Structure formats: C-alpha cells, structure tokens
Amino acid sequence: MSTSSARSQGINRRINGLQNGNISHEGSYSKKKIITHNDAYLYALRVAYLAYLLQPRSRRTQHVHTPAAPVQRSSTSINDLMKDFSLVRDSKSTRFPHGFMAELEKRLVGLLMGKEKRPEYNDAAVKRSFASFFNAFSEPSFKKRMEKDRRVEDLVLIFFSNATKELQKGKQSNDDSWKLMGDRHLALFVRLVSLVLKDHDWVRDRPELTTRLATLESKLLAHDQDLSAPQKNGTSTTVEVVVSLSYDVKDMPLVQVVARIFGLRNSMVQSDINKYKSEWTEKSALQDLKTYHKLLNLSSNKTLRSDDFDLDEAYDQWKKGEEQDLSQMMLAIMQSNPELAKTSTGSLPQFNHQANGSVTSIHADPSTSASLASETSSYVVDQPFDMSTVNRSHSPEAADEDKTFTFIPSDTRGFYHFILSQALIYDMNDKNPQPEPLEADGTPPIKLLSKQSSELLNEICLRWRIPYVSRVILFLDVIREKFVDQEITLDILDAAFNFVKEPPPEKGKTTNLMTTLLSDRSKWLLTDTALNQKLLSSLHVALLRDLYDMLQHCFESKPPSAGPIIYVLETHIYDDPGFSKTEDEVNAYKEQLQEGLQQKAHEMYRTFLEKEVPNDQNVWEFYHVIELGKAVVSLAQRIQKRYRKNPEIMGVNPLTALVETVLPLYAEDARDIVRRILDLSKTRDEEVPVEDGFQLYAELAEIRRIHSQCLPNVEFAFHIEGLLADFVWRWISMTEASIISWVDEAIKQDKFRVRTENGEIPSEDQRHSLSVIDIFSSFNQTIDRIVQLNWDDDLQYAKFMTSLAKIVGMGIARYCEAIEQKFSKEMDRLSPEQEAARSQSTQEKWLSMAKDAWNNKEKIEPFQFFPESFVKLNNVDFASGQLDKLESEVNVDACAEVIQRNQPPITQRQKKTNTYVFTIKIVEAEDLKACDVGGYSDPYVVLGDEYQKRLAKTRIIYRNLNPRWDESVDITTQGPLNIIATVWDWDAMGDHDCVGRASLKLDPSHFGDFLPREYWLDLDSQGRILLRVSMEGERDDIQFYFGKAFRNLKRTERDMTRKITDKLSAYISHCLSRRTLKSLLSKGISMSSISKITMSSASNYFNRIKQSQALPTSQPTSQPPSEADITNALKPLFTYFDDNFAIMNQTLTSAAMVAVMTRIWKEILVTIEALLVPPLSDKPSQQRQLNQQELDIVFKWLQYLFDFFHAVDDDTGEANGVPLEVLKSPKYFDITNLGFFYFETTDSLIRTSERMASATAARQQAQRNRLSLPTNLSSPAFGGAAGLVGLPSTRRSKSIMLSRNLGTMRKAKEEKWKEAQADPNDDMILRILRMRPEAERYLKDRSRQKERLAAAAAAELIVKQSLLAGGGRMMGNLPRR
C-alpha cells in the first residue's frame, strides 16, 4: 500500500474506530483485566530480578603462587585483530572524517611536548613509540594517501610497525617481553584516536567506527586494564576469578527500587524472590523472547500488528527493528549463561560489558541497527547476531493466555501505567532524594522521576517491548491523572511536557532520533494517538477549570498569575497537532468566563461602596464620591497595568469585564449621591465648597475618560458638566469680586522701579516692575484653574472663558486707570520755580514776567522725568504683550465660534437691555478765543454729562488757537446721553479760563449702522470743535472683551506717550516756528546768535511792533542762509532731544522708546504742517503763505529731523531709531507733496481740486454700486448742515473688535495706511486756498458740494438699511463678527 493511499484510509478513521469502540483490543495485546497492586509488583519484581541475573559478573583478583605462565596475546597476529575493520572495508561509517588528520597531528604534537593531561601518556617508552610513529606520520606522501583513503586500519598498522621497531631495539632475539608492551602502546594509540573523535563531536556521525575502536582497544588490553598503574616485576602471578551470584536483595539495585516503590520491606521481597527463583530464570527469559518472536512472525494479537499502525511501512519498520532487538537480547542472555547456547550451532560473537550502562530517564536512543531496547539495556552487543543459530525446537506448550510469558504480562501498557504511577508517587513524596544539579538560572530542577526509577522503567519497557512513543504517551497519561486529581502542580505538568519534548541528553547518546519519532506521528500506534487526544482533551478541561478559578481572583490586590496556565495551554495543548477544539466550545467558555468576571467585578464594587459611602445620606459629601471613584479608577488602572502586555485571556478582557460592570454602576450612584448632596445643601441653605466641586469633577471626568475608552458605544450615565457647572460660575463670581482688590494691592506694593541691583544697566526684561507681573500672574492662574479642569463641554467652556475675559478686562481697565492717574500726577507736577511762583502775589508775578522779558530769559527747559514714570509706561507695554499671549493661549476665536454656532435663532433669543459703547474722539478746534496776554490760549477739553460728571480730559496744547488733540474716550450707556464739551485755557497762575462750551446728544438710535460720524460743534463764545463719534454694542463676547482690554492698554499707552511728548512739544513749536524762520532770514542778526534766540511769550508781546518793523514779512533776506546756518538753527532742538532721550533711554524699553520717538515725530510733522498751511476750514485764513526761500528751509529742516529720528549708523548702515515705515507716514507724504501745489496759481489749484473731487465722487459711487452695505462714504470736512446732522464718515477705524489683539490692531493700522495712500483727496489744496483771499467763494461752494454728496450718501444708506431691516426698522440685534 502506498503512503498516500494508506493516509487516505488512515489515522482519522482508525482513531474514530478506537473512540467508538470498534476496535476492542489495545495494542493487539490480550484483553485487559483489572490490575491489582500485587500483580503489578510481581511483574516489576520479575524484570528487576532478571536484570540482576543478566548483569555482568564481577571479578576479583586472586594471587596464584605457581610460577607465572608466559603471557600470550589473545590474537596470533595483528591481522586477526584488524578483521573487524577489513570485513567492512568499504563502509563509510568506519572511515575517519575530513579534518581528522590535522586534529590528530595537533594531539600528537602536544603529547610529545608533554602537554597531554592523561597520565598513561607520560611514560617515556610510550613517548618513544609515538615519536617513531610521528616521523612516519609526518611524511607528505603518507598524509596525502591518508587524506584520500581515510582508513583507520592503515593508521593502526603504521603505528604498530613503528612501535615494534622501537621496542625491539636492544632486545635479544629470543626475548618476547616487548610484544605485550607493543599491544599496550597500540591500545593507547587507538584510545587517542577515539579521544580525538569524541572531542570534536565526530562520534555521533561515526557510531560504528567508535564501536570498533573500542572493541579493538579492549582486545589489546585483555592483559593490562589499568594503564595509569605502574607495571609490576616479579615471579608471582595474579588471576581474575568470576564472583558467583549471591541472590541477596542487597546486591540487587533494581529489586530494591521495586521494594521502595511498592512500599515493601527487603525481607518480604527476598521471600518472593526465593519463592519464584526457580521459575524466573534466564531460560524462561530466553523462552519469552523466542515465543514473542514466533508470535510476531505469526501476527498474533499478543504482539503489535499492522492494524495497530496508520501506515504499513510504519509497521514494517517497527517489525524490522524488533527482530534486530530480539536477536541482540537473546544473544545477551546466552552470553550471560553459556549453558543456554550449547544447543546452538556456530560461534557466538564477542561482547563488551559496560560498567556503567544504566539509563537515567525513561528515554532511550533508538537506531536502525540497534533498537531502543537494546541500547538502553545493560548489554551492548558488538556484532549482529543471526537468529538462525538459535535452536527454536522448544516451542511453548499450549496454555491459557496468562501463562504465555513468564516475564511479560498480558496487558503491558496497563501494567506499565500502574508501575509508572507508583514510581511517580514515590519519587515525588521522597523526603531524601538524591541531589540534582541546579538549572542554568540557579534554581533547583523540577522533581519527576529519580534515576533509579527511570532505570527500572527502562528495563521494564525493554523486556515488555513497549515502543518509545507509547512510553511517552503513557507517561503523560499518568501525569494527566495526577494533575486532574490535583496531586501534582502546574509546574510539574509543564516540566513533564518539557521532559518529553526535550529529554536530557545522556552521555554518549543523542536525542535526535527520539525527537524525530515524536514529531513523525504517522509512525505512532493508533492507540497512542487516541490516548494522546484523550489526555490532551482532559488536561484542557482541567486547565480551563483552573484558569476560571484563578481569574475569579484577578481583581484582588495580589492575585495568582494566570500566565503559567496560559503558557501550558498554548505551548503544550494548543500547539499539539493531536488537539482539536470546536468554536462552540470556545464561545461557551468565553461567555462563562465573562459572566464570572462580571459577577466578581460587581462584588468588588459593592465592597468599595460599603467601605467609602456611609449608609446615612445626611452625612454624604463629595469626598465620599471622590474616594469611591478613586477606588474604582485605581482598580481599573491596576488591572490595565497588570494585563497590559496580554489584555485578553481566552478571548476575554478582564479590564473590559470590569469597566462594563463597575463604571455604569458608579456613574449611576455618583449621579444620585451628588444630586442628593446638592438638594440637602439647598435645603440647609449651605454651599458646598467650590474646591470640592472641582475635585469631584476631576474624578468624574477621569472615570468618564476610562469609560469612553473601554466602552466607546455606551453613553455615560449623566452629563457631568451640566450637574457641576454651578461650581465654576461661583468660582468666576468670586474671582470677579476680588479682581479689583488684587489689582489695587499689586499697585500698592509696587515701587515702580527697574528690577536691577547695584546700579546695573537693566535689560529689556528688567525694565518693568512687579505689579504688572503680579496681575498677569493672577490672570494666568485664574484661567489655568479652569483650563486644568479639562472641561468637556465646549459651549460651557467658551462661556467660562468669555466671563474670565470680562474679568481680565476689568482688571486691566482698573490697572490702566490707576497707573494713568499716578503717571498724570507725576507729569503734571510743578517745577520748583512754578512752586515758588504760586506763593507770589499778582503784582510780584507781573514784575517777574517783565524782568524775564527784559533780560531775554528763556523759560523752556528740559522736563525732569521720573524713572518711575517711564517704568509705568513700560508696564503698559509689557501688559499688551502679555495680554496678546493670553489671548492666543485662550484661543479666543475658537471660543467665539463655538458660542456663535450654538446661539439660538434670533426669534428665540430673549430680549434684554442693550448696552452701548460710544467712542468719542476729540479731534481739533479752530478760531478759539485768545485768553492769554500774548494773544494765545493754552486749550484743553473736558467732557462731562448732563449731571456735571467728568468723563474725560485732554492734554494741554500750549499757545495755540487752532489746537489738535486727537484723543479718544469710551463712554458706556444704555440709552440716550447728553454730553457737554468745555474748552478751558490753562494758566500757570490763578484759575483756568473757560474758552467755550458745546453739547451733543448721543442717541443709539442714530447709530444703527454702527458707522462713525463727525460733528463740528460751535462753541457758545467763539470758534468750534470737531468730535468724531462711533458706537458699538456692549457685547457679551470674548472677542469684544479682549478688544476692549487691548484698547484700554493702547489708549493708556498713547495717552502716557502723549503726556511725555507734551513736555517736549512747547520747545518743538518754539524751534520750528515762523519766528525762528524770520530770525534766520533777517538782516543784522548773526548766525551764532540765532541759536540763542529763546524769547518768551511776554518778551515777544512787548517787542511785537519793533520786530515787525525790523523784519518785513513780505521780502526775503538779501543773502540766503547757508547750510550751516540752517543746521545751526536746529542745534538747540537736537540738543534738547539728546538731553531728554538720554534720560528716557535709561529706563524705557526699546518698544516704549520707539513709541515715544514716533509720537514726537508726529508732533514735528503737525508743527511743520501748521507752519506751511492753516487747518482745513471753509473760511479764509489770516496765515501768510511762505515764500520759496522759507519753504526750502522748512523742507531742509524736515529732512534733518527725518535723518535724526531714523538714526542710521555711519559705520554699519543700521537704523537704530524710528522705523522707516513709521517715519514715512501719510502725513509725511502730504507735506513732501505740498511743494508741487504750494506756488501754483489759484485757478490752477481750483481746477485740480475739482478734478480730484470728481474722481473721488466717481470712486465712491462705484463702491456703493459694488457693495450692498457701503462702509466708506465721503467725510464732511466742513460745518453747516452736514456737521449738524452728523453724517457717517468713510470708515470705522476704531472698532473694539479691530483691537482685540496686537495682530488685528497692526492689521487695521496697515489697512488705514494703505487706504490713505490709495485714496488721495484735495484737502491740502483746500488748505492752501485758505491763504488765497480770492478763493473764498470756491471754498464755500466746495463745502456745500460736500454737504450735498454726504447727504445723498446718508439717505441712500438709510433706505438700504430700512429695506434690510424689514419695514424701516433701524435698530436691531448687534451683528457678530
């Protein structure tokens, strides 16, 4: 039968037949019967006793007093000794391997040099013989021949030849004493060859060569066994006598093992041996083998048959090995008792007694030439034995089945199983085991079978002809029984499987063939295959049971590890090809395990609940919920960490089973407990501490996070944020109530000094003081407290941030207000001279002024700034940067988007009282009443409401009747508000004079478009004032609050910067005045004296007529001034700047310094602009137009000042001053472009103005047609009806929303700049025409034209807004950006 056809009928059908009971016999032995303890003992005793009978007889040395007979060699010639090699001359296994010659040569060299450690090679005669051989061995021709043939007999013969020659030297021809020494030296050479083979692990591949070398060595040493002992000289002779058997149990090692295993005394065993000694003989053993061999050939059911194997070739291979093994075993019995061989014909082969032939395990090394049985016995036959030489005439008589064999039981597997079980029990319970070597890691080995028990079991398997695989399977079955009955531990089970799969190597043996037999299951007995499946299934059930019980403790603090069970299941059960399981069984176990774990999780949670939460609801606190949550989270984290590498066990995740059970229970209980606590607190009129609420939220949020990770499809039991949001609002309310006190306390503790020591130059980061650091530290801590909650409701979080932004804005507004008050107090302080003048009488004041005017004493001196004032300005600049950083960290835009996205429809919003923010910019005034003696005023404006409450105050503009302030203020109102603008004249002495008043009604209904408007308000005395008003809704919007805070900071910074520049503006106006220009061009005044002209306003008043006669206004000087003269005229101003900048540079930061210089530059441009043209108005001006020479000087001054403020380093070319883009502002370009129109004729200027006006009107019309809601309309620059109505201006440049961070503010400034450059107008031309009396009529016509255009644009805008609002409604909800 072929292999494929055999497999097609094969193992599955036959195993199924075994499992279904179709095959009644097991291993083709007789039917099983119940095995008793005594039966098993007797059969084990038989085998042990037979081993004693067949063991090699011991010999003892006995002195013989007769003369020693001449020693004769056992073989007549060397050729007789080499027959074993010559008979198998062509066998590959008897040739030495490649590379052997080189290794032998190294060993010979070491021997001759005295490096050989074995003592038998240290004799001088031995070394001489080996040296003689080495000479022949070293010849190249011999080496070449040996490498080619690789025959051992050639080496032996060459050595024998050279050693004989060496030993014959000096001997008589009749002296044969050297011959025995030659045999001894040749035996040492053969042993050396064997050692070389063994040391290089060539023995495994050359077993036959090794065996024959050992046989040759033993023959050569027949008369000399002890090589290391010195030879004795003398006439006496010793002989060896075989010691007869004592038949005493004390001399029977295996019999003693049987006695110990079965718990019997030696005397009882001795009695049984004496009883059955006559039956248990070598002859009976030989007869058993003969009978077994006959039954084997007859395919009797008392031996294995082909039906017991899956494949026929497996049976044939087994049967062939059995015949060889039987031959060897019978030969060994007959050699042990030669009387049994007398009836045999032919000579018996020689054999070798191995002194230590016992085996230490149940494993043996089967081979094709000698089976497992023969190699594990105490007898190793040197040559194959021919079964034909055995007399088979004594056939067994007919008897019952139990009497067929003497030493072999009817049920060999059952008896072996019983004995193996007894041996295992004894060895595991043995309290005095023999010491075993430690494992590689230093741990003691797992105890299975002792060496003595293994020898007994091997002997039983040998005599009973139990195959190797059957031994292994029966061993595992015994282990299975012990484990199922809980008699052995899991470690022993694992060790048993490892012992079977990787048996310990034995000396001189290999385990490769055993491993092959186990892996090739096609050669297994069907009974072994079925039993293997059965024991694996039984172990699987037992292991799953233990795993289930063990996992019931997995939630405990120190549970037993399930890893060993999983390892055994995966390594020894699931990896075994003989194991099979169904999906239904797996799913059933998973469900059972899942239910068990969930039940245990429920019990664990109930334990936590009883421990952490009191039974009395009246004493419940958040602490109890927190502690309960910590216990749950701690358990979940512990389980997650415990099973991190292997989260699933048999398809069940302990963490999932835990959280699926515990987390929903906790969520429901936490919700109910928290609600109960909150209800009780309301009933008792008590408040739960905010920190308790925050801690509770953190714990609940963590549990919800774990819940979402483990149960992504299961919703948490309740909305945590909705239940605990009130704690956050309470905390925000407390923060809002404390923010002002925090700011005031920070300012109170601050000394406003740079943070340096020992007079060091402060760095940029040291130029602001502690108060601004403290308040922003408070802001950050406030916001971080909410951020650290990780609030998981975007809408609520955005609302929290909005409220905090409002609080931050309140704190910044308070800080700006307090800082500006302190700054103003420091900047408005009087000088020592002014303090002294305050105590003078009016007469003394006038006399002092007259005296100063007569002596030409200049009153303008550099202002002595306080370093503390500059630190305050640094603080404001630092606050802007910190606020911008805070705005970025809060992610303001995202918060605003979330709120906007979740806003209800407009129709569903609740109506509430609207709050509006009016931004009023006090721009300028013109034609003010002169209140000073010199014909000027020092005006400033105070804004107040109808209840005389002061709302704002501008800075003072000295000696100017057409001042320009450009200062803004925010006024918050919920309805219409009347404001009053009062212009005052500042006086250093006495009360301030009222210049005039004007009023304006701020009505939100007039600003429904939220566009800015300009109002020219006529004063009640003389002149008028320009106010630019815009409105923005006070919005509960995070962007609005940040924008408002930024605008407060920038306005404060701008006002403080303006106050600094105001201290310099008087001298700037003095140096860049028409008086200085006239002095430079006048005759009779030297250039050196020009720089010293510093006349006061009083001296100017007294000498006004005299100077006008000396300096005609209409004629230029006869000799134009040089470049040096023009430069020297500015030297006092440059020196003044240097003195003040040096003071500022010691304290101000770089950014603040640039801001101050930028503001001074703007002041310079305004001063030069006023020097060239009058302000914009529809009335003619009395200001005289400069001539060409004067204009050139002014432009040169502008260039000198531009270079001074740009401050380019001559060496590096790097600009260290005001940036170029700041210097070249739109006003700078307007001034520089003024020269193109300054001397044009009036008609030409009028035509140019008309063209520009037409282009502007067309551009605005195109823009209105392109946009549905226009945002840019022409601005009414003049008074009249348009000024009274308050028409919208072109843009809304000061919106709070455009100031919500530094980025938007910078962008708005760039857009304004681009718009100013891209949208030229005719304002400068109209200002030039004011100095032309003939253009008076055009100015009025142009004013009326602008009024008509503005009115039309306003009417069109109103109609569009009415249509969009639905029925003309002007006011609606505030738009969101």
Short mmCIF file of N, CA, C and O in Angstrom, two decimals, residues 1009-1012 1260 1263-1264 1267-1274 1288-1293 1315 1357 1360-1361 1377:
data_model
loop_
_atom_site.label_atom_id
_atom_site.label_comp_id
_atom_site.label_asym_id
_atom_site.label_seq_id
_atom_site.Cartn_x
_atom_site.Cartn_y
_atom_site.Cartn_z
N ASP A 1009 -26.30 101.88 12.16
CA ASP A 1009 -25.37 101.30 11.19
C ASP A 1009 -23.99 101.06 11.79
O ASP A 1009 -23.11 100.51 11.14
N PHE A 1010 -23.78 101.53 13.03
CA PHE A 1010 -22.51 101.36 13.73
C PHE A 1010 -21.35 101.96 12.96
O PHE A 1010 -20.22 101.49 13.06
N LEU A 1011 -21.62 103.02 12.19
CA LEU A 1011 -20.57 103.72 11.47
C LEU A 1011 -20.22 105.01 12.20
O LEU A 1011 -21.08 105.64 12.81
N PRO A 1012 -18.96 105.43 12.15
CA PRO A 1012 -18.58 106.66 12.85
C PRO A 1012 -19.14 107.89 12.16
O PRO A 1012 -19.36 107.92 10.95
N GLN A 1260 -16.40 106.62 -5.10
CA GLN A 1260 -17.36 106.28 -4.04
C GLN A 1260 -18.65 105.72 -4.62
O GLN A 1260 -19.25 104.80 -4.05
N GLN A 1263 -18.07 102.20 -5.63
CA GLN A 1263 -18.01 101.33 -4.45
C GLN A 1263 -19.40 101.07 -3.89
O GLN A 1263 -19.70 99.97 -3.45
N ARG A 1264 -20.28 102.08 -3.91
CA ARG A 1264 -21.64 101.88 -3.42
C ARG A 1264 -22.39 100.90 -4.32
O ARG A 1264 -23.21 100.11 -3.85
N LEU A 1267 -21.04 97.21 -3.38
CA LEU A 1267 -21.32 96.69 -2.05
C LEU A 1267 -22.78 96.89 -1.71
O LEU A 1267 -23.36 97.93 -1.99
N SER A 1268 -23.39 95.91 -1.12
CA SER A 1268 -24.78 96.04 -0.71
C SER A 1268 -24.92 96.96 0.48
O SER A 1268 -25.90 97.68 0.60
N LEU A 1269 -23.95 96.94 1.36
CA LEU A 1269 -23.94 97.84 2.51
C LEU A 1269 -22.62 98.58 2.49
O LEU A 1269 -21.58 98.04 2.87
N PRO A 1270 -22.59 99.82 2.06
CA PRO A 1270 -21.32 100.55 1.95
C PRO A 1270 -20.77 100.85 3.33
O PRO A 1270 -21.49 101.10 4.27
N THR A 1271 -19.47 100.79 3.39
CA THR A 1271 -18.79 101.14 4.64
C THR A 1271 -17.92 102.37 4.50
O THR A 1271 -17.44 102.90 5.50
N ASN A 1272 -17.68 102.83 3.30
CA ASN A 1272 -16.84 104.00 3.09
C ASN A 1272 -17.64 105.08 2.36
O ASN A 1272 -18.07 104.90 1.24
N LEU A 1273 -17.88 106.14 3.03
CA LEU A 1273 -18.55 107.30 2.45
C LEU A 1273 -17.66 108.52 2.64
O LEU A 1273 -16.82 108.55 3.53
N SER A 1274 -17.90 109.53 1.86
CA SER A 1274 -17.07 110.74 1.97
C SER A 1274 -17.32 111.41 3.29
O SER A 1274 -18.43 111.43 3.81
N PRO A 1288 -22.30 109.97 8.40
CA PRO A 1288 -21.27 108.94 8.64
C PRO A 1288 -20.01 109.25 7.87
O PRO A 1288 -20.04 109.77 6.76
N SER A 1289 -18.87 108.94 8.49
CA SER A 1289 -17.58 109.14 7.83
C SER A 1289 -17.24 107.91 7.01
O SER A 1289 -18.01 106.98 6.89
N THR A 1290 -16.06 107.89 6.44
CA THR A 1290 -15.71 106.88 5.44
C THR A 1290 -15.43 105.52 6.03
O THR A 1290 -15.61 104.51 5.38
N ARG A 1291 -14.94 105.44 7.24
CA ARG A 1291 -14.54 104.13 7.75
C ARG A 1291 -14.72 104.06 9.26
O ARG A 1291 -14.81 105.08 9.93
N ARG A 1292 -14.71 102.85 9.72
CA ARG A 1292 -14.89 102.60 11.14
C ARG A 1292 -13.58 102.06 11.71
O ARG A 1292 -13.40 100.89 11.97
N SER A 1293 -12.62 102.95 11.85
CA SER A 1293 -11.26 102.52 12.14
C SER A 1293 -11.02 102.21 13.60
O SER A 1293 -10.03 101.59 13.94
N GLU A 1315 -5.11 102.72 2.74
CA GLU A 1315 -6.25 103.50 2.27
C GLU A 1315 -5.88 104.97 2.09
O GLU A 1315 -6.30 105.63 1.14
N LEU A 1357 -28.00 105.20 2.20
CA LEU A 1357 -27.67 104.21 3.22
C LEU A 1357 -28.86 103.92 4.11
O LEU A 1357 -29.13 102.77 4.48
N LYS A 1360 -31.31 101.64 2.25
CA LYS A 1360 -30.85 100.26 2.18
C LYS A 1360 -30.97 99.56 3.52
O LYS A 1360 -31.40 98.41 3.62
N GLN A 1361 -30.64 100.28 4.59
CA GLN A 1361 -30.76 99.67 5.91
C GLN A 1361 -32.21 99.40 6.26
O GLN A 1361 -32.54 98.39 6.88
N ARG A 1377 -19.13 89.37 14.74
CA ARG A 1377 -18.06 89.20 13.77
C ARG A 1377 -17.48 87.82 13.89
O ARG A 1377 -17.39 87.28 14.96
#
